[in-house]
PDB file of N, CA and C in Angstrom:
ATOM      1  N   MET L 109       5.885 155.757 260.084  1.00 46.00           N
ATOM      2  CA  MET L 109       6.147 157.089 259.558  1.00 46.00           C
ATOM      3  C   MET L 109       5.000 157.499 258.635  1.00 46.00           C
ATOM      4  N   LYS L 110       4.574 158.733 258.774  1.00 49.00           N
ATOM      5  CA  LYS L 110       3.487 159.225 257.942  1.00 49.00           C
ATOM      6  C   LYS L 110       3.979 159.411 256.512  1.00 49.00           C
ATOM      7  N   ALA L 111       3.131 159.077 255.566  1.00 52.00           N
ATOM      8  CA  ALA L 111       3.478 159.284 254.164  1.00 52.00           C
ATOM      9  C   ALA L 111       3.217 160.728 253.759  1.00 52.00           C
ATOM     10  N   HIS L 112       2.306 161.386 254.467  1.00 62.00           N
ATOM     11  CA  HIS L 112       1.955 162.760 254.131  1.00 62.00           C
ATOM     12  C   HIS L 112       2.860 163.730 254.887  1.00 62.00           C
ATOM     13  N   PHE L 113       3.457 164.656 254.172  1.00 62.00           N
ATOM     14  CA  PHE L 113       4.313 165.665 254.785  1.00 62.00           C
ATOM     15  C   PHE L 113       3.477 166.899 255.063  1.00 62.00           C
ATOM     16  N   ASP L 114       3.403 167.291 256.310  1.00 70.00           N
ATOM     17  CA  ASP L 114       2.621 168.463 256.698  1.00 70.00           C
ATOM     18  C   ASP L 114       3.487 169.707 256.518  1.00 70.00           C
ATOM     19  N   PHE L 115       3.393 170.317 255.344  1.00 71.00           N
ATOM     20  CA  PHE L 115       4.244 171.461 255.027  1.00 71.00           C
ATOM     21  C   PHE L 115       4.012 172.619 255.992  1.00 71.00           C
ATOM     22  N   ASP L 116       2.750 172.903 256.300  1.00 76.00           N
ATOM     23  CA  ASP L 116       2.440 174.027 257.180  1.00 76.00           C
ATOM     24  C   ASP L 116       3.107 173.888 258.546  1.00 76.00           C
ATOM     25  N   LYS L 117       3.202 172.655 259.014  1.00 77.00           N
ATOM     26  CA  LYS L 117       3.789 172.411 260.330  1.00 77.00           C
ATOM     27  C   LYS L 117       5.296 172.701 260.343  1.00 77.00           C
ATOM     28  N   HIS L 118       5.962 172.486 259.211  1.00 78.00           N
ATOM     29  CA  HIS L 118       7.421 172.578 259.174  1.00 78.00           C
ATOM     30  C   HIS L 118       7.956 173.713 258.300  1.00 78.00           C
ATOM     31  N   LYS L 119       7.064 174.543 257.739  1.00 80.00           N
ATOM     32  CA  LYS L 119       7.539 175.549 256.788  1.00 80.00           C
ATOM     33  C   LYS L 119       8.466 176.581 257.436  1.00 80.00           C
ATOM     34  N   HIS L 120       8.259 176.896 258.717  1.00 84.00           N
ATOM     35  CA  HIS L 120       9.124 177.881 259.364  1.00 84.00           C
ATOM     36  C   HIS L 120      10.538 177.332 259.520  1.00 84.00           C
ATOM     37  N   GLU L 121      10.647 176.067 259.882  1.00 83.00           N
ATOM     38  CA  GLU L 121      11.954 175.440 260.026  1.00 83.00           C
ATOM     39  C   GLU L 121      12.659 175.340 258.673  1.00 83.00           C
ATOM     40  N   LEU L 122      11.889 174.972 257.647  1.00 82.00           N
ATOM     41  CA  LEU L 122      12.447 174.865 256.305  1.00 82.00           C
ATOM     42  C   LEU L 122      12.902 176.236 255.806  1.00 82.00           C
ATOM     43  N   ARG L 123      12.097 177.256 256.052  1.00 86.00           N
ATOM     44  CA  ARG L 123      12.450 178.624 255.647  1.00 86.00           C
ATOM     45  C   ARG L 123      13.721 179.084 256.370  1.00 86.00           C
ATOM     46  N   ARG L 124      13.861 178.729 257.649  1.00 88.00           N
ATOM     47  CA  ARG L 124      15.052 179.108 258.409  1.00 88.00           C
ATOM     48  C   ARG L 124      16.300 178.456 257.818  1.00 88.00           C
ATOM     49  N   ILE L 125      16.193 177.176 257.460  1.00 84.00           N
ATOM     50  CA  ILE L 125      17.331 176.480 256.859  1.00 84.00           C
ATOM     51  C   ILE L 125      17.742 177.169 255.557  1.00 84.00           C
ATOM     52  N   ILE L 126      16.754 177.514 254.725  1.00 84.00           N
ATOM     53  CA  ILE L 126      17.043 178.166 253.443  1.00 84.00           C
ATOM     54  C   ILE L 126      17.674 179.538 253.668  1.00 84.00           C
ATOM     55  N   GLN L 127      17.108 180.334 254.571  1.00 90.00           N
ATOM     56  CA  GLN L 127      17.633 181.668 254.826  1.00 90.00           C
ATOM     57  C   GLN L 127      19.041 181.617 255.417  1.00 90.00           C
ATOM     58  N   ASP L 128      19.279 180.692 256.346  1.00 90.00           N
ATOM     59  CA  ASP L 128      20.608 180.560 256.940  1.00 90.00           C
ATOM     60  C   ASP L 128      21.643 180.163 255.892  1.00 90.00           C
ATOM     61  N   THR L 129      21.252 179.298 254.970  1.00 86.00           N
ATOM     62  CA  THR L 129      22.168 178.864 253.917  1.00 86.00           C
ATOM     63  C   THR L 129      22.485 180.019 252.985  1.00 86.00           C
ATOM     64  N   ARG L 130      21.468 180.758 252.595  1.00 88.00           N
ATOM     65  CA  ARG L 130      21.681 181.908 251.696  1.00 88.00           C
ATOM     66  C   ARG L 130      22.533 182.984 252.358  1.00 88.00           C
ATOM     67  N   ALA L 131      22.340 183.178 253.654  1.00 91.00           N
ATOM     68  CA  ALA L 131      23.071 184.228 254.368  1.00 91.00           C
ATOM     69  C   ALA L 131      24.488 183.793 254.740  1.00 91.00           C
ATOM     70  N   GLY L 132      24.802 182.537 254.511  1.00 90.00           N
ATOM     71  CA  GLY L 132      26.135 182.041 254.826  1.00 90.00           C
ATOM     72  C   GLY L 132      26.301 181.611 256.278  1.00 90.00           C
ATOM     73  N   LYS L 133      25.218 181.570 257.037  1.00 90.00           N
ATOM     74  CA  LYS L 133      25.286 181.138 258.435  1.00 90.00           C
ATOM     75  C   LYS L 133      25.411 179.615 258.536  1.00 90.00           C
ATOM     76  N   MET L 134      24.973 178.923 257.473  1.00 84.00           N
ATOM     77  CA  MET L 134      25.010 177.460 257.462  1.00 84.00           C
ATOM     78  C   MET L 134      25.544 177.040 256.094  1.00 84.00           C
ATOM     79  N   ASP L 135      26.530 176.141 256.077  1.00 86.00           N
ATOM     80  CA  ASP L 135      27.021 175.690 254.779  1.00 86.00           C
ATOM     81  C   ASP L 135      26.048 174.687 254.175  1.00 86.00           C
ATOM     82  N   GLU L 136      26.195 174.465 252.871  1.00 81.00           N
ATOM     83  CA  GLU L 136      25.246 173.606 252.164  1.00 81.00           C
ATOM     84  C   GLU L 136      25.255 172.182 252.709  1.00 81.00           C
ATOM     85  N   GLU L 137      26.414 171.696 253.102  1.00 84.00           N
ATOM     86  CA  GLU L 137      26.511 170.326 253.613  1.00 84.00           C
ATOM     87  C   GLU L 137      25.672 170.162 254.887  1.00 84.00           C
ATOM     88  N   ALA L 138      25.735 171.146 255.779  1.00 84.00           N
ATOM     89  CA  ALA L 138      24.949 171.087 257.014  1.00 84.00           C
ATOM     90  C   ALA L 138      23.453 171.165 256.700  1.00 84.00           C
ATOM     91  N   ALA L 139      23.094 171.985 255.718  1.00 82.00           N
ATOM     92  CA  ALA L 139      21.689 172.110 255.337  1.00 82.00           C
ATOM     93  C   ALA L 139      21.173 170.787 254.775  1.00 82.00           C
ATOM     94  N   VAL L 140      21.984 170.150 253.932  1.00 79.00           N
ATOM     95  CA  VAL L 140      21.581 168.864 253.353  1.00 79.00           C
ATOM     96  C   VAL L 140      21.407 167.819 254.446  1.00 79.00           C
ATOM     97  N   LYS L 141      22.312 167.812 255.416  1.00 81.00           N
ATOM     98  CA  LYS L 141      22.200 166.847 256.521  1.00 81.00           C
ATOM     99  C   LYS L 141      20.890 167.041 257.277  1.00 81.00           C
ATOM    100  N   GLN L 142      20.517 168.303 257.513  1.00 81.00           N
ATOM    101  CA  GLN L 142      19.260 168.559 258.213  1.00 81.00           C
ATOM    102  C   GLN L 142      18.066 168.078 257.395  1.00 81.00           C
ATOM    103  N   LEU L 143      18.147 168.279 256.079  1.00 76.00           N
ATOM    104  CA  LEU L 143      17.019 167.904 255.222  1.00 76.00           C
ATOM    105  C   LEU L 143      16.929 166.388 255.014  1.00 76.00           C
ATOM    106  N   LEU L 144      18.010 165.675 255.288  1.00 74.00           N
ATOM    107  CA  LEU L 144      17.983 164.221 255.143  1.00 74.00           C
ATOM    108  C   LEU L 144      17.448 163.525 256.392  1.00 74.00           C
ATOM    109  N   ASN L 145      17.238 164.278 257.446  1.00 75.00           N
ATOM    110  CA  ASN L 145      16.697 163.723 258.687  1.00 75.00           C
ATOM    111  C   ASN L 145      15.222 164.061 258.806  1.00 75.00           C
ATOM    112  N   PRO L 146      14.487 163.292 259.605  1.00 72.00           N
ATOM    113  CA  PRO L 146      13.069 163.623 259.818  1.00 72.00           C
ATOM    114  C   PRO L 146      12.949 165.051 260.350  1.00 72.00           C
ATOM    115  N   PRO L 147      11.900 165.777 260.024  1.00 67.00           N
ATOM    116  CA  PRO L 147      10.719 165.350 259.273  1.00 67.00           C
ATOM    117  C   PRO L 147      10.857 165.499 257.757  1.00 67.00           C
ATOM    118  N   PHE L 148      12.006 165.999 257.287  1.00 68.00           N
ATOM    119  CA  PHE L 148      12.117 166.311 255.867  1.00 68.00           C
ATOM    120  C   PHE L 148      12.489 165.105 255.017  1.00 68.00           C
ATOM    121  N   ARG L 149      13.004 164.066 255.628  1.00 68.00           N
ATOM    122  CA  ARG L 149      13.508 162.928 254.864  1.00 68.00           C
ATOM    123  C   ARG L 149      12.435 162.329 253.950  1.00 68.00           C
ATOM    124  N   MET L 150      11.249 162.081 254.493  1.00 66.00           N
ATOM    125  CA  MET L 150      10.185 161.478 253.694  1.00 66.00           C
ATOM    126  C   MET L 150       9.755 162.412 252.570  1.00 66.00           C
ATOM    127  N   ALA L 151       9.666 163.696 252.843  1.00 67.00           N
ATOM    128  CA  ALA L 151       9.272 164.651 251.811  1.00 67.00           C
ATOM    129  C   ALA L 151      10.284 164.644 250.669  1.00 67.00           C
ATOM    130  N   GLY L 152      11.560 164.519 250.998  1.00 67.00           N
ATOM    131  CA  GLY L 152      12.593 164.472 249.980  1.00 67.00           C
ATOM    132  C   GLY L 152      12.463 163.246 249.097  1.00 67.00           C
ATOM    133  N   ARG L 153      12.149 162.123 249.691  1.00 69.00           N
ATOM    134  CA  ARG L 153      11.956 160.899 248.908  1.00 69.00           C
ATOM    135  C   ARG L 153      10.769 161.035 247.978  1.00 69.00           C
ATOM    136  N   LEU L 154       9.681 161.593 248.494  1.00 72.00           N
ATOM    137  CA  LEU L 154       8.489 161.755 247.663  1.00 72.00           C
ATOM    138  C   LEU L 154       8.759 162.730 246.523  1.00 72.00           C
ATOM    139  N   GLU L 155       9.483 163.782 246.792  1.00 74.00           N
ATOM    140  CA  GLU L 155       9.830 164.758 245.750  1.00 74.00           C
ATOM    141  C   GLU L 155      10.737 164.118 244.701  1.00 74.00           C
ATOM    142  N   ALA L 156      11.689 163.306 245.134  1.00 71.00           N
ATOM    143  CA  ALA L 156      12.586 162.628 244.199  1.00 71.00           C
ATOM    144  C   ALA L 156      11.794 161.674 243.298  1.00 71.00           C
ATOM    145  N   LEU L 157      10.844 160.952 243.869  1.00 73.00           N
ATOM    146  CA  LEU L 157      10.011 160.060 243.067  1.00 73.00           C
ATOM    147  C   LEU L 157       9.178 160.847 242.052  1.00 73.00           C
ATOM    148  N   ARG L 158       8.657 161.979 242.482  1.00 78.00           N
ATOM    149  CA  ARG L 158       7.859 162.813 241.580  1.00 78.00           C
ATOM    150  C   ARG L 158       8.718 163.304 240.413  1.00 78.00           C
ATOM    151  N   MET L 159       9.947 163.719 240.715  1.00 73.00           N
ATOM    152  CA  MET L 159      10.840 164.213 239.667  1.00 73.00           C
ATOM    153  C   MET L 159      11.192 163.093 238.680  1.00 73.00           C
ATOM    154  N   LEU L 160      11.399 161.877 239.193  1.00 74.00           N
ATOM    155  CA  LEU L 160      11.686 160.744 238.312  1.00 74.00           C
ATOM    156  C   LEU L 160      10.509 160.468 237.378  1.00 74.00           C
ATOM    157  N   ARG L 161       9.296 160.555 237.916  1.00 83.00           N
ATOM    158  CA  ARG L 161       8.112 160.326 237.083  1.00 83.00           C
ATOM    159  C   ARG L 161       8.021 161.365 235.973  1.00 83.00           C
ATOM    160  N   VAL L 162       8.311 162.620 236.305  1.00 80.00           N
ATOM    161  CA  VAL L 162       8.270 163.693 235.314  1.00 80.00           C
ATOM    162  C   VAL L 162       9.313 163.437 234.225  1.00 80.00           C
ATOM    163  N   GLN L 163      10.525 163.049 234.621  1.00 78.00           N
ATOM    164  CA  GLN L 163      11.579 162.774 233.648  1.00 78.00           C
ATOM    165  C   GLN L 163      11.186 161.626 232.731  1.00 78.00           C
ATOM    166  N   ARG L 164      10.637 160.557 233.303  1.00 83.00           N
ATOM    167  CA  ARG L 164      10.230 159.402 232.501  1.00 83.00           C
ATOM    168  C   ARG L 164       9.127 159.785 231.516  1.00 83.00           C
ATOM    169  N   ALA L 165       8.200 160.620 231.956  1.00 85.00           N
ATOM    170  CA  ALA L 165       7.102 161.043 231.088  1.00 85.00           C
ATOM    171  C   ALA L 165       7.637 161.875 229.920  1.00 85.00           C
ATOM    172  N   GLN L 166       8.626 162.716 230.182  1.00 83.00           N
ATOM    173  CA  GLN L 166       9.205 163.545 229.122  1.00 83.00           C
ATOM    174  C   GLN L 166       9.990 162.699 228.127  1.00 83.00           C
ATOM    175  N   GLN L 167      10.670 161.660 228.624  1.00 77.00           N
ATOM    176  CA  GLN L 167      11.468 160.793 227.752  1.00 77.00           C
ATOM    177  C   GLN L 167      10.581 159.842 226.952  1.00 77.00           C
ATOM    178  N   GLY L 168       9.500 159.375 227.582  1.00 69.00           N
ATOM    179  CA  GLY L 168       8.636 158.347 227.006  1.00 69.00           C
ATOM    180  C   GLY L 168       7.828 158.845 225.864  1.00 69.00           C
TER     181      GLY L 168
END
C-alpha cells in the first residue's frame, strides 16, 4: 500500500461523499464506512497521527 495519498486522484469522490452527506442522500455512518476503506483508509490514519502529534505538542 502506498504511504502517499494522491488527493488530486480522489478529490472528486471525496467531494461527492461530503456533498451527499450534507444533502442527506447518505447518512454519516455510510460515509464513515466509505472513508474507512481504501483509498481513504491510509489517508485517515496519517491524518489521525498528525492530529495526535499536534495535540502532544500543545500539551508538552
